[in-house]
């Protein structure tokens, strides 16, 4: 019985970790793309610089989601 409760708690914890960890990068990347497109519309000559910086920023923001995925896997599979 104790093992089943531990597994259920691990599953709930991993789900909470992923739901919180996935919301932040999603919102951040959405804002970054929005502002980059706005900047491209206002200054078309700066499109290549803005695109490069946007892709770099989105990649950095996505690492938060990847870290939370790693932590949720550790919670699920490394805890006995």
mmCIF file with all atom_site columns, N, CA and C in Angstrom:
data_model
loop_
_atom_site.group_PDB
_atom_site.id
_atom_site.type_symbol
_atom_site.label_atom_id
_atom_site.label_alt_id
_atom_site.label_comp_id
_atom_site.label_asym_id
_atom_site.label_entity_id
_atom_site.label_seq_id
_atom_site.pdbx_PDB_ins_code
_atom_site.Cartn_x
_atom_site.Cartn_y
_atom_site.Cartn_z
_atom_site.occupancy
_atom_site.B_iso_or_equiv
_atom_site.pdbx_formal_charge
_atom_site.auth_seq_id
_atom_site.auth_comp_id
_atom_site.auth_asym_id
_atom_site.auth_atom_id
_atom_site.pdbx_PDB_model_num
ATOM 1   N N  . UNK A 1 1  ? 0.818  -1.187 0.000   1.00 0.00 ? 1  UNK A N  1
ATOM 2   C CA . UNK A 1 1  ? 0.000  0.000  0.000   1.00 0.00 ? 1  UNK A CA 1
ATOM 3   C C  . UNK A 1 1  ? 0.869  1.261  0.000   1.00 0.00 ? 1  UNK A C  1
ATOM 4   N N  . UNK A 1 2  ? 1.934  1.254  0.780   1.00 0.00 ? 2  UNK A N  1
ATOM 5   C CA . UNK A 1 2  ? 2.816  2.420  0.843   1.00 0.00 ? 2  UNK A CA 1
ATOM 6   C C  . UNK A 1 2  ? 3.495  2.668  -0.500  1.00 0.00 ? 2  UNK A C  1
ATOM 7   N N  . UNK A 1 3  ? 3.851  1.575  -1.192  1.00 0.00 ? 3  UNK A N  1
ATOM 8   C CA . UNK A 1 3  ? 4.506  1.716  -2.493  1.00 0.00 ? 3  UNK A CA 1
ATOM 9   C C  . UNK A 1 3  ? 3.547  2.337  -3.516  1.00 0.00 ? 3  UNK A C  1
ATOM 10  N N  . UNK A 1 4  ? 2.287  1.971  -3.471  1.00 0.00 ? 4  UNK A N  1
ATOM 11  C CA . UNK A 1 4  ? 1.295  2.526  -4.395  1.00 0.00 ? 4  UNK A CA 1
ATOM 12  C C  . UNK A 1 4  ? 1.079  4.016  -4.137  1.00 0.00 ? 4  UNK A C  1
ATOM 13  N N  . UNK A 1 5  ? 1.064  4.412  -2.882  1.00 0.00 ? 5  UNK A N  1
ATOM 14  C CA . UNK A 1 5  ? 0.911  5.829  -2.545  1.00 0.00 ? 5  UNK A CA 1
ATOM 15  C C  . UNK A 1 5  ? 2.127  6.622  -3.022  1.00 0.00 ? 5  UNK A C  1
ATOM 16  N N  . UNK A 1 6  ? 3.323  6.039  -2.869  1.00 0.00 ? 6  UNK A N  1
ATOM 17  C CA . UNK A 1 6  ? 4.543  6.701  -3.320  1.00 0.00 ? 6  UNK A CA 1
ATOM 18  C C  . UNK A 1 6  ? 4.538  6.877  -4.838  1.00 0.00 ? 6  UNK A C  1
ATOM 19  N N  . UNK A 1 7  ? 4.131  5.842  -5.566  1.00 0.00 ? 7  UNK A N  1
ATOM 20  C CA . UNK A 1 7  ? 4.069  5.938  -7.022  1.00 0.00 ? 7  UNK A CA 1
ATOM 21  C C  . UNK A 1 7  ? 3.035  6.982  -7.469  1.00 0.00 ? 7  UNK A C  1
ATOM 22  N N  . UNK A 1 8  ? 1.893  7.019  -6.797  1.00 0.00 ? 8  UNK A N  1
ATOM 23  C CA . UNK A 1 8  ? 0.866  8.007  -7.137  1.00 0.00 ? 8  UNK A CA 1
ATOM 24  C C  . UNK A 1 8  ? 1.364  9.425  -6.865  1.00 0.00 ? 8  UNK A C  1
ATOM 25  N N  . UNK A 1 9  ? 2.050  9.609  -5.748  1.00 0.00 ? 9  UNK A N  1
ATOM 26  C CA . UNK A 1 9  ? 2.600  10.928 -5.426  1.00 0.00 ? 9  UNK A CA 1
ATOM 27  C C  . UNK A 1 9  ? 3.670  11.335 -6.441  1.00 0.00 ? 9  UNK A C  1
ATOM 28  N N  . UNK A 1 10 ? 4.477  10.376 -6.893  1.00 0.00 ? 10 UNK A N  1
ATOM 29  C CA . UNK A 1 10 ? 5.492  10.671 -7.900  1.00 0.00 ? 10 UNK A CA 1
ATOM 30  C C  . UNK A 1 10 ? 4.843  11.079 -9.218  1.00 0.00 ? 10 UNK A C  1
ATOM 31  N N  . UNK A 1 11 ? 3.777  10.398 -9.603  1.00 0.00 ? 11 UNK A N  1
ATOM 32  C CA . UNK A 1 11 ? 3.087  10.733 -10.849 1.00 0.00 ? 11 UNK A CA 1
ATOM 33  C C  . UNK A 1 11 ? 2.456  12.117 -10.767 1.00 0.00 ? 11 UNK A C  1
ATOM 34  N N  . UNK A 1 12 ? 1.856  12.430 -9.645  1.00 0.00 ? 12 UNK A N  1
ATOM 35  C CA . UNK A 1 12 ? 1.253  13.758 -9.471  1.00 0.00 ? 12 UNK A CA 1
ATOM 36  C C  . UNK A 1 12 ? 2.340  14.835 -9.477  1.00 0.00 ? 12 UNK A C  1
ATOM 37  N N  . UNK A 1 13 ? 3.438  14.580 -8.787  1.00 0.00 ? 13 UNK A N  1
ATOM 38  C CA . UNK A 1 13 ? 4.547  15.538 -8.754  1.00 0.00 ? 13 UNK A CA 1
ATOM 39  C C  . UNK A 1 13 ? 5.154  15.761 -10.127 1.00 0.00 ? 13 UNK A C  1
ATOM 40  N N  . UNK A 1 14 ? 5.305  14.691 -10.907 1.00 0.00 ? 14 UNK A N  1
ATOM 41  C CA . UNK A 1 14 ? 5.849  14.835 -12.260 1.00 0.00 ? 14 UNK A CA 1
ATOM 42  C C  . UNK A 1 14 ? 4.885  15.616 -13.146 1.00 0.00 ? 14 UNK A C  1
ATOM 43  N N  . UNK A 1 15 ? 3.603  15.384 -12.984 1.00 0.00 ? 15 UNK A N  1
ATOM 44  C CA . UNK A 1 15 ? 2.614  16.136 -13.766 1.00 0.00 ? 15 UNK A CA 1
ATOM 45  C C  . UNK A 1 15 ? 2.622  17.613 -13.426 1.00 0.00 ? 15 UNK A C  1
ATOM 46  N N  . UNK A 1 16 ? 2.719  17.925 -12.155 1.00 0.00 ? 16 UNK A N  1
ATOM 47  C CA . UNK A 1 16 ? 2.780  19.331 -11.737 1.00 0.00 ? 16 UNK A CA 1
ATOM 48  C C  . UNK A 1 16 ? 4.063  19.977 -12.246 1.00 0.00 ? 16 UNK A C  1
ATOM 49  N N  . UNK A 1 17 ? 5.164  19.237 -12.181 1.00 0.00 ? 17 UNK A N  1
ATOM 50  C CA . UNK A 1 17 ? 6.446  19.758 -12.659 1.00 0.00 ? 17 UNK A CA 1
ATOM 51  C C  . UNK A 1 17 ? 6.370  20.098 -14.146 1.00 0.00 ? 17 UNK A C  1
ATOM 52  N N  . UNK A 1 18 ? 5.774  19.233 -14.932 1.00 0.00 ? 18 UNK A N  1
ATOM 53  C CA . UNK A 1 18 ? 5.686  19.485 -16.368 1.00 0.00 ? 18 UNK A CA 1
ATOM 54  C C  . UNK A 1 18 ? 4.684  20.585 -16.693 1.00 0.00 ? 18 UNK A C  1
ATOM 55  N N  . UNK A 1 19 ? 3.584  20.644 -15.966 1.00 0.00 ? 19 UNK A N  1
ATOM 56  C CA . UNK A 1 19 ? 2.600  21.681 -16.303 1.00 0.00 ? 19 UNK A CA 1
ATOM 57  C C  . UNK A 1 19 ? 3.140  23.072 -15.966 1.00 0.00 ? 19 UNK A C  1
ATOM 58  N N  . UNK A 1 20 ? 3.837  23.204 -14.862 1.00 0.00 ? 20 UNK A N  1
ATOM 59  C CA . UNK A 1 20 ? 4.432  24.497 -14.518 1.00 0.00 ? 20 UNK A CA 1
ATOM 60  C C  . UNK A 1 20 ? 5.630  24.788 -15.427 1.00 0.00 ? 20 UNK A C  1
ATOM 61  N N  . UNK A 1 21 ? 6.420  23.761 -15.686 1.00 0.00 ? 21 UNK A N  1
ATOM 62  C CA . UNK A 1 21 ? 7.619  23.954 -16.506 1.00 0.00 ? 21 UNK A CA 1
ATOM 63  C C  . UNK A 1 21 ? 7.330  24.188 -17.968 1.00 0.00 ? 21 UNK A C  1
ATOM 64  N N  . UNK A 1 22 ? 6.161  23.831 -18.445 1.00 0.00 ? 22 UNK A N  1
ATOM 65  C CA . UNK A 1 22 ? 5.827  24.027 -19.857 1.00 0.00 ? 22 UNK A CA 1
ATOM 66  C C  . UNK A 1 22 ? 5.098  25.344 -20.099 1.00 0.00 ? 22 UNK A C  1
ATOM 67  N N  . UNK A 1 23 ? 4.476  25.888 -19.078 1.00 0.00 ? 23 UNK A N  1
ATOM 68  C CA . UNK A 1 23 ? 3.740  27.146 -19.257 1.00 0.00 ? 23 UNK A CA 1
ATOM 69  C C  . UNK A 1 23 ? 4.699  28.315 -19.472 1.00 0.00 ? 23 UNK A C  1
ATOM 70  N N  . UNK A 1 24 ? 5.751  28.385 -18.692 1.00 0.00 ? 24 UNK A N  1
ATOM 71  C CA . UNK A 1 24 ? 6.701  29.495 -18.785 1.00 0.00 ? 24 UNK A CA 1
ATOM 72  C C  . UNK A 1 24 ? 7.355  29.629 -20.150 1.00 0.00 ? 24 UNK A C  1
ATOM 73  N N  . UNK A 1 25 ? 7.966  28.553 -20.672 1.00 0.00 ? 25 UNK A N  1
ATOM 74  C CA . UNK A 1 25 ? 8.570  28.680 -21.998 1.00 0.00 ? 25 UNK A CA 1
ATOM 75  C C  . UNK A 1 25 ? 7.553  28.984 -23.093 1.00 0.00 ? 25 UNK A C  1
ATOM 76  N N  . UNK A 1 26 ? 6.350  28.447 -22.977 1.00 0.00 ? 26 UNK A N  1
ATOM 77  C CA . UNK A 1 26 ? 5.322  28.724 -23.979 1.00 0.00 ? 26 UNK A CA 1
ATOM 78  C C  . UNK A 1 26 ? 4.949  30.187 -24.021 1.00 0.00 ? 26 UNK A C  1
ATOM 79  N N  . UNK A 1 27 ? 4.748  30.769 -22.867 1.00 0.00 ? 27 UNK A N  1
ATOM 80  C CA . UNK A 1 27 ? 4.411  32.195 -22.800 1.00 0.00 ? 27 UNK A CA 1
ATOM 81  C C  . UNK A 1 27 ? 5.596  33.052 -23.246 1.00 0.00 ? 27 UNK A C  1
ATOM 82  N N  . UNK A 1 28 ? 6.778  32.703 -22.777 1.00 0.00 ? 28 UNK A N  1
ATOM 83  C CA . UNK A 1 28 ? 7.973  33.472 -23.132 1.00 0.00 ? 28 UNK A CA 1
ATOM 84  C C  . UNK A 1 28 ? 8.271  33.449 -24.614 1.00 0.00 ? 28 UNK A C  1
ATOM 85  N N  . UNK A 1 29 ? 8.155  32.279 -25.228 1.00 0.00 ? 29 UNK A N  1
ATOM 86  C CA . UNK A 1 29 ? 8.414  32.187 -26.663 1.00 0.00 ? 29 UNK A CA 1
ATOM 87  C C  . UNK A 1 29 ? 7.342  32.918 -27.460 1.00 0.00 ? 29 UNK A C  1
ATOM 88  N N  . UNK A 1 30 ? 6.113  32.850 -26.999 1.00 0.00 ? 30 UNK A N  1
ATOM 89  C CA . UNK A 1 30 ? 5.045  33.586 -27.677 1.00 0.00 ? 30 UNK A CA 1
ATOM 90  C C  . UNK A 1 30 ? 5.279  35.079 -27.661 1.00 0.00 ? 30 UNK A C  1
ATOM 91  N N  . UNK A 1 31 ? 5.694  35.598 -26.529 1.00 0.00 ? 31 UNK A N  1
ATOM 92  C CA . UNK A 1 31 ? 5.982  37.034 -26.426 1.00 0.00 ? 31 UNK A CA 1
ATOM 93  C C  . UNK A 1 31 ? 7.188  37.405 -27.289 1.00 0.00 ? 31 UNK A C  1
ATOM 94  N N  . UNK A 1 32 ? 8.221  36.545 -27.277 1.00 0.00 ? 32 UNK A N  1
ATOM 95  C CA . UNK A 1 32 ? 9.419  36.838 -28.069 1.00 0.00 ? 32 UNK A CA 1
ATOM 96  C C  . UNK A 1 32 ? 9.110  36.879 -29.560 1.00 0.00 ? 32 UNK A C  1
ATOM 97  N N  . UNK A 1 33 ? 8.346  35.906 -30.030 1.00 0.00 ? 33 UNK A N  1
ATOM 98  C CA . UNK A 1 33 ? 7.996  35.881 -31.449 1.00 0.00 ? 33 UNK A CA 1
ATOM 99  C C  . UNK A 1 33 ? 7.111  37.073 -31.801 1.00 0.00 ? 33 UNK A C  1
ATOM 100 N N  . UNK A 1 34 ? 6.182  37.405 -30.920 1.00 0.00 ? 34 UNK A N  1
ATOM 101 C CA . UNK A 1 34 ? 5.305  38.550 -31.162 1.00 0.00 ? 34 UNK A CA 1
ATOM 102 C C  . UNK A 1 34 ? 6.091  39.840 -31.305 1.00 0.00 ? 34 UNK A C  1
ATOM 103 N N  . UNK A 1 35 ? 7.005  40.058 -30.389 1.00 0.00 ? 35 UNK A N  1
ATOM 104 C CA . UNK A 1 35 ? 7.788  41.299 -30.435 1.00 0.00 ? 35 UNK A CA 1
ATOM 105 C C  . UNK A 1 35 ? 8.748  41.311 -31.621 1.00 0.00 ? 35 UNK A C  1
ATOM 106 N N  . UNK A 1 36 ? 9.297  40.147 -31.974 1.00 0.00 ? 36 UNK A N  1
ATOM 107 C CA . UNK A 1 36 ? 10.193 40.093 -33.124 1.00 0.00 ? 36 UNK A CA 1
ATOM 108 C C  . UNK A 1 36 ? 9.434  40.388 -34.413 1.00 0.00 ? 36 UNK A C  1
ATOM 109 N N  . UNK A 1 37 ? 8.242  39.831 -34.557 1.00 0.00 ? 37 UNK A N  1
ATOM 110 C CA . UNK A 1 37 ? 7.445  40.118 -35.745 1.00 0.00 ? 37 UNK A CA 1
ATOM 111 C C  . UNK A 1 37 ? 7.028  41.582 -35.802 1.00 0.00 ? 37 UNK A C  1
ATOM 112 N N  . UNK A 1 38 ? 6.739  42.140 -34.650 1.00 0.00 ? 38 UNK A N  1
ATOM 113 C CA . UNK A 1 38 ? 6.406  43.564 -34.601 1.00 0.00 ? 38 UNK A CA 1
ATOM 114 C C  . UNK A 1 38 ? 7.597  44.412 -35.044 1.00 0.00 ? 38 UNK A C  1
ATOM 115 N N  . UNK A 1 39 ? 8.778  44.035 -34.574 1.00 0.00 ? 39 UNK A N  1
ATOM 116 C CA . UNK A 1 39 ? 9.984  44.753 -34.978 1.00 0.00 ? 39 UNK A CA 1
ATOM 117 C C  . UNK A 1 39 ? 10.285 44.591 -36.454 1.00 0.00 ? 39 UNK A C  1
ATOM 118 N N  . UNK A 1 40 ? 10.036 43.381 -36.995 1.00 0.00 ? 40 UNK A N  1
ATOM 119 C CA . UNK A 1 40 ? 10.252 43.158 -38.426 1.00 0.00 ? 40 UNK A CA 1
ATOM 120 C C  . UNK A 1 40 ? 9.277  43.977 -39.273 1.00 0.00 ? 40 UNK A C  1
ATOM 121 N N  . UNK A 1 41 ? 8.054  44.127 -38.777 1.00 0.00 ? 41 UNK A N  1
ATOM 122 C CA . UNK A 1 41 ? 7.071  44.916 -39.515 1.00 0.00 ? 41 UNK A CA 1
ATOM 123 C C  . UNK A 1 41 ? 7.436  46.396 -39.501 1.00 0.00 ? 41 UNK A C  1
ATOM 124 N N  . UNK A 1 42 ? 8.017  46.858 -38.406 1.00 0.00 ? 42 UNK A N  1
ATOM 125 C CA . UNK A 1 42 ? 8.361  48.277 -38.308 1.00 0.00 ? 42 UNK A CA 1
ATOM 126 C C  . UNK A 1 42 ? 9.651  48.612 -39.048 1.00 0.00 ? 42 UNK A C  1
ATOM 127 N N  . UNK A 1 43 ? 10.625 47.676 -38.996 1.00 0.00 ? 43 UNK A N  1
ATOM 128 C CA . UNK A 1 43 ? 11.914 47.911 -39.658 1.00 0.00 ? 43 UNK A CA 1
ATOM 129 C C  . UNK A 1 43 ? 12.301 46.676 -40.473 1.00 0.00 ? 43 UNK A C  1
ATOM 130 N N  . UNK A 1 44 ? 11.854 46.575 -41.698 1.00 0.00 ? 44 UNK A N  1
ATOM 131 C CA . UNK A 1 44 ? 12.151 45.387 -42.510 1.00 0.00 ? 44 UNK A CA 1
ATOM 132 C C  . UNK A 1 44 ? 13.643 45.170 -42.762 1.00 0.00 ? 44 UNK A C  1
ATOM 133 N N  . UNK A 1 45 ? 14.432 46.218 -42.691 1.00 0.00 ? 45 UNK A N  1
ATOM 134 C CA . UNK A 1 45 ? 15.873 46.054 -42.934 1.00 0.00 ? 45 UNK A CA 1
ATOM 135 C C  . UNK A 1 45 ? 16.578 45.335 -41.785 1.00 0.00 ? 45 UNK A C  1
ATOM 136 N N  . UNK A 1 46 ? 15.970 45.261 -40.634 1.00 0.00 ? 46 UNK A N  1
ATOM 137 C CA . UNK A 1 46 ? 16.573 44.580 -39.479 1.00 0.00 ? 46 UNK A CA 1
ATOM 138 C C  . UNK A 1 46 ? 16.044 43.161 -39.303 1.00 0.00 ? 46 UNK A C  1
ATOM 139 N N  . UNK A 1 47 ? 15.416 42.616 -40.336 1.00 0.00 ? 47 UNK A N  1
ATOM 140 C CA . UNK A 1 47 ? 14.766 41.311 -40.217 1.00 0.00 ? 47 UNK A CA 1
ATOM 141 C C  . UNK A 1 47 ? 15.748 40.200 -39.871 1.00 0.00 ? 47 UNK A C  1
ATOM 142 N N  . UNK A 1 48 ? 16.899 40.157 -40.526 1.00 0.00 ? 48 UNK A N  1
ATOM 143 C CA . UNK A 1 48 ? 17.833 39.051 -40.279 1.00 0.00 ? 48 UNK A CA 1
ATOM 144 C C  . UNK A 1 48 ? 18.375 39.087 -38.854 1.00 0.00 ? 48 UNK A C  1
ATOM 145 N N  . UNK A 1 49 ? 18.685 40.257 -38.346 1.00 0.00 ? 49 UNK A N  1
ATOM 146 C CA . UNK A 1 49 ? 19.179 40.374 -36.966 1.00 0.00 ? 49 UNK A CA 1
ATOM 147 C C  . UNK A 1 49 ? 18.096 39.993 -35.966 1.00 0.00 ? 49 UNK A C  1
ATOM 148 N N  . UNK A 1 50 ? 16.890 40.487 -36.203 1.00 0.00 ? 50 UNK A N  1
ATOM 149 C CA . UNK A 1 50 ? 15.790 40.165 -35.290 1.00 0.00 ? 50 UNK A CA 1
ATOM 150 C C  . UNK A 1 50 ? 15.472 38.676 -35.308 1.00 0.00 ? 50 UNK A C  1
ATOM 151 N N  . UNK A 1 51 ? 15.483 38.062 -36.481 1.00 0.00 ? 51 UNK A N  1
ATOM 152 C CA . UNK A 1 51 ? 15.186 36.636 -36.584 1.00 0.00 ? 51 UNK A CA 1
ATOM 153 C C  . UNK A 1 51 ? 16.245 35.805 -35.850 1.00 0.00 ? 51 UNK A C  1
ATOM 154 N N  . UNK A 1 52 ? 17.505 36.168 -36.034 1.00 0.00 ? 52 UNK A N  1
ATOM 155 C CA . UNK A 1 52 ? 18.580 35.437 -35.365 1.00 0.00 ? 52 UNK A CA 1
ATOM 156 C C  . UNK A 1 52 ? 18.457 35.535 -33.852 1.00 0.00 ? 52 UNK A C  1
ATOM 157 N N  . UNK A 1 53 ? 18.218 36.735 -33.364 1.00 0.00 ? 53 UNK A N  1
ATOM 158 C CA . UNK A 1 53 ? 18.080 36.928 -31.918 1.00 0.00 ? 53 UNK A CA 1
ATOM 159 C C  . UNK A 1 53 ? 16.830 36.231 -31.377 1.00 0.00 ? 53 UNK A C  1
ATOM 160 N N  . UNK A 1 54 ? 15.746 36.229 -32.155 1.00 0.00 ? 54 UNK A N  1
ATOM 161 C CA . UNK A 1 54 ? 14.524 35.563 -31.719 1.00 0.00 ? 54 UNK A CA 1
ATOM 162 C C  . UNK A 1 54 ? 14.738 34.057 -31.612 1.00 0.00 ? 54 UNK A C  1
ATOM 163 N N  . UNK A 1 55 ? 15.385 33.462 -32.594 1.00 0.00 ? 55 UNK A N  1
ATOM 164 C CA . UNK A 1 55 ? 15.619 32.016 -32.562 1.00 0.00 ? 55 UNK A CA 1
ATOM 165 C C  . UNK A 1 55 ? 16.536 31.656 -31.403 1.00 0.00 ? 55 UNK A C  1
ATOM 166 N N  . UNK A 1 56 ? 17.548 32.455 -31.162 1.00 0.00 ? 56 UNK A N  1
ATOM 167 C CA . UNK A 1 56 ? 18.448 32.207 -30.034 1.00 0.00 ? 56 UNK A CA 1
ATOM 168 C C  . UNK A 1 56 ? 17.714 32.327 -28.704 1.00 0.00 ? 56 UNK A C  1
ATOM 169 N N  . UNK A 1 57 ? 16.877 33.347 -28.572 1.00 0.00 ? 57 UNK A N  1
ATOM 170 C CA . UNK A 1 57 ? 16.103 33.531 -27.339 1.00 0.00 ? 57 UNK A CA 1
ATOM 171 C C  . UNK A 1 57 ? 15.103 32.405 -27.124 1.00 0.00 ? 57 UNK A C  1
ATOM 172 N N  . UNK A 1 58 ? 14.460 31.956 -28.198 1.00 0.00 ? 58 UNK A N  1
ATOM 173 C CA . UNK A 1 58 ? 13.509 30.843 -28.064 1.00 0.00 ? 58 UNK A CA 1
ATOM 174 C C  . UNK A 1 58 ? 14.225 29.556 -27.670 1.00 0.00 ? 58 UNK A C  1
ATOM 175 N N  . UNK A 1 59 ? 15.418 29.339 -28.203 1.00 0.00 ? 59 UNK A N  1
ATOM 176 C CA . UNK A 1 59 ? 16.180 28.143 -27.834 1.00 0.00 ? 59 UNK A CA 1
ATOM 177 C C  . UNK A 1 59 ? 16.567 28.185 -26.360 1.00 0.00 ? 59 UNK A C  1
ATOM 178 N N  . UNK A 1 60 ? 16.962 29.336 -25.879 1.00 0.00 ? 60 UNK A N  1
ATOM 179 C CA . UNK A 1 60 ? 17.319 29.462 -24.464 1.00 0.00 ? 60 UNK A CA 1
ATOM 180 C C  . UNK A 1 60 ? 16.087 29.289 -23.582 1.00 0.00 ? 60 UNK A C  1
ATOM 181 N N  . UNK A 1 61 ? 14.955 29.841 -24.007 1.00 0.00 ? 61 UNK A N  1
ATOM 182 C CA . UNK A 1 61 ? 13.725 29.698 -23.222 1.00 0.00 ? 61 UNK A CA 1
ATOM 183 C C  . UNK A 1 61 ? 13.256 28.247 -23.200 1.00 0.00 ? 61 UNK A C  1
ATOM 184 N N  . UNK A 1 62 ? 13.485 27.520 -24.274 1.00 0.00 ? 62 UNK A N  1
ATOM 185 C CA . UNK A 1 62 ? 13.028 26.133 -24.349 1.00 0.00 ? 62 UNK A CA 1
ATOM 186 C C  . UNK A 1 62 ? 13.813 25.229 -23.401 1.00 0.00 ? 62 UNK A C  1
ATOM 187 N N  . UNK A 1 63 ? 15.019 25.635 -23.017 1.00 0.00 ? 63 UNK A N  1
ATOM 188 C CA . UNK A 1 63 ? 15.792 24.802 -22.098 1.00 0.00 ? 63 UNK A CA 1
ATOM 189 C C  . UNK A 1 63 ? 15.084 24.637 -20.754 1.00 0.00 ? 63 UNK A C  1
ATOM 190 N N  . UNK A 1 64 ? 14.294 25.613 -20.356 1.00 0.00 ? 64 UNK A N  1
ATOM 191 C CA . UNK A 1 64 ? 13.527 25.489 -19.118 1.00 0.00 ? 64 UNK A CA 1
ATOM 192 C C  . UNK A 1 64 ? 12.544 24.337 -19.204 1.00 0.00 ? 64 UNK A C  1
ATOM 193 N N  . UNK A 1 65 ? 11.868 24.210 -20.324 1.00 0.00 ? 65 UNK A N  1
ATOM 194 C CA . UNK A 1 65 ? 10.948 23.096 -20.527 1.00 0.00 ? 65 UNK A CA 1
ATOM 195 C C  . UNK A 1 65 ? 11.667 21.761 -20.565 1.00 0.00 ? 65 UNK A C  1
ATOM 196 N N  . UNK A 1 66 ? 12.842 21.740 -21.164 1.00 0.00 ? 66 UNK A N  1
ATOM 197 C CA . UNK A 1 66 ? 13.616 20.496 -21.229 1.00 0.00 ? 66 UNK A CA 1
ATOM 198 C C  . UNK A 1 66 ? 14.104 20.103 -19.835 1.00 0.00 ? 66 UNK A C  1
ATOM 199 N N  . UNK A 1 67 ? 14.527 21.079 -19.036 1.00 0.00 ? 67 UNK A N  1
ATOM 200 C CA . UNK A 1 67 ? 14.942 20.783 -17.666 1.00 0.00 ? 67 UNK A CA 1
ATOM 201 C C  . UNK A 1 67 ? 13.777 20.237 -16.843 1.00 0.00 ? 67 UNK A C  1
ATOM 202 N N  . UNK A 1 68 ? 12.599 20.806 -17.005 1.00 0.00 ? 68 UNK A N  1
ATOM 203 C CA . UNK A 1 68 ? 11.455 20.305 -16.247 1.00 0.00 ? 68 UNK A CA 1
ATOM 204 C C  . UNK A 1 68 ? 11.065 18.905 -16.713 1.00 0.00 ? 68 UNK A C  1
ATOM 205 N N  . UNK A 1 69 ? 11.222 18.613 -18.005 1.00 0.00 ? 69 UNK A N  1
ATOM 206 C CA . UNK A 1 69 ? 10.976 17.255 -18.492 1.00 0.00 ? 69 UNK A CA 1
ATOM 207 C C  . UNK A 1 69 ? 11.966 16.273 -17.872 1.00 0.00 ? 69 UNK A C  1
ATOM 208 N N  . UNK A 1 70 ? 13.222 16.670 -17.790 1.00 0.00 ? 70 UNK A N  1
ATOM 209 C CA . UNK A 1 70 ? 14.238 15.826 -17.172 1.00 0.00 ? 70 UNK A CA 1
ATOM 210 C C  . UNK A 1 70 ? 13.914 15.571 -15.704 1.00 0.00 ? 70 UNK A C  1
ATOM 211 N N  . UNK A 1 71 ? 13.529 16.592 -14.989 1.00 0.00 ? 71 UNK A N  1
ATOM 212 C CA . UNK A 1 71 ? 13.185 16.435 -13.579 1.00 0.00 ? 71 UNK A CA 1
ATOM 213 C C  . UNK A 1 71 ? 11.967 15.544 -13.411 1.00 0.00 ? 71 UNK A C  1
ATOM 214 N N  . UNK A 1 72 ? 10.970 15.690 -14.278 1.00 0.00 ? 72 UNK A N  1
ATOM 215 C CA . UNK A 1 72 ? 9.783  14.838 -14.158 1.00 0.00 ? 72 UNK A CA 1
ATOM 216 C C  . UNK A 1 72 ? 10.130 13.383 -14.452 1.00 0.00 ? 72 UNK A C  1
ATOM 217 N N  . UNK A 1 73 ? 11.031 13.122 -15.417 1.00 0.00 ? 73 UNK A N  1
ATOM 218 C CA . UNK A 1 73 ? 11.479 11.742 -15.649 1.00 0.00 ? 73 UNK A CA 1
ATOM 219 C C  . UNK A 1 73 ? 12.223 11.195 -14.438 1.00 0.00 ? 73 UNK A C  1
ATOM 220 N N  . UNK A 1 74 ? 13.051 12.045 -13.824 1.00 0.00 ? 74 UNK A N  1
ATOM 221 C CA . UNK A 1 74 ? 13.762 11.596 -12.624 1.00 0.00 ? 74 UNK A CA 1
ATOM 222 C C  . UNK A 1 74 ? 12.786 11.273 -11.493 1.00 0.00 ? 74 UNK A C  1
ATOM 223 N N  . UNK A 1 75 ? 11.771 12.095 -11.347 1.00 0.00 ? 75 UNK A N  1
ATOM 224 C CA . UNK A 1 75 ? 10.754 11.839 -10.307 1.00 0.00 ? 75 UNK A CA 1
ATOM 225 C C  . UNK A 1 75 ? 10.040 10.531 -10.580 1.00 0.00 ? 75 UNK A C  1
ATOM 226 N N  . UNK A 1 76 ? 9.703  10.285 -11.839 1.00 0.00 ? 76 UNK A N  1
ATOM 227 C CA . UNK A 1 76 ? 8.930  9.088  -12.169 1.00 0.00 ? 76 UNK A CA 1
ATOM 228 C C  . UNK A 1 76 ? 9.753  7.802  -12.081 1.00 0.00 ? 76 UNK A C  1
ATOM 229 N N  . UNK A 1 77 ? 10.975 7.827  -12.616 1.00 0.00 ? 77 UNK A N  1
ATOM 230 C CA . UNK A 1 77 ? 11.695 6.578  -12.797 1.00 0.00 ? 77 UNK A CA 1
ATOM 231 C C  . UNK A 1 77 ? 12.864 6.362  -11.842 1.00 0.00 ? 77 UNK A C  1
ATOM 232 N N  . UNK A 1 78 ? 13.384 7.398  -11.204 1.00 0.00 ? 78 UNK A N  1
ATOM 233 C CA . UNK A 1 78 ? 14.530 7.217  -10.325 1.00 0.00 ? 78 UNK A CA 1
ATOM 234 C C  . UNK A 1 78 ? 14.131 6.965  -8.877  1.00 0.00 ? 78 UNK A C  1
ATOM 235 N N  . UNK A 1 79 ? 12.909 7.303  -8.506  1.00 0.00 ? 79 UNK A N  1
ATOM 236 C CA . UNK A 1 79 ? 12.428 7.083  -7.142  1.00 0.00 ? 79 UNK A CA 1
ATOM 237 C C  . UNK A 1 79 ? 11.822 5.688  -7.075  1.00 0.00 ? 79 UNK A C  1
ATOM 238 N N  . UNK A 1 80 ? 12.277 4.914  -6.117  1.00 0.00 ? 80 UNK A N  1
ATOM 239 C CA . UNK A 1 80 ? 11.744 3.553  -5.992  1.00 0.00 ? 80 UNK A CA 1
ATOM 240 C C  . UNK A 1 80 ? 10.552 3.554  -5.112  1.00 0.00 ? 80 UNK A C  1
#
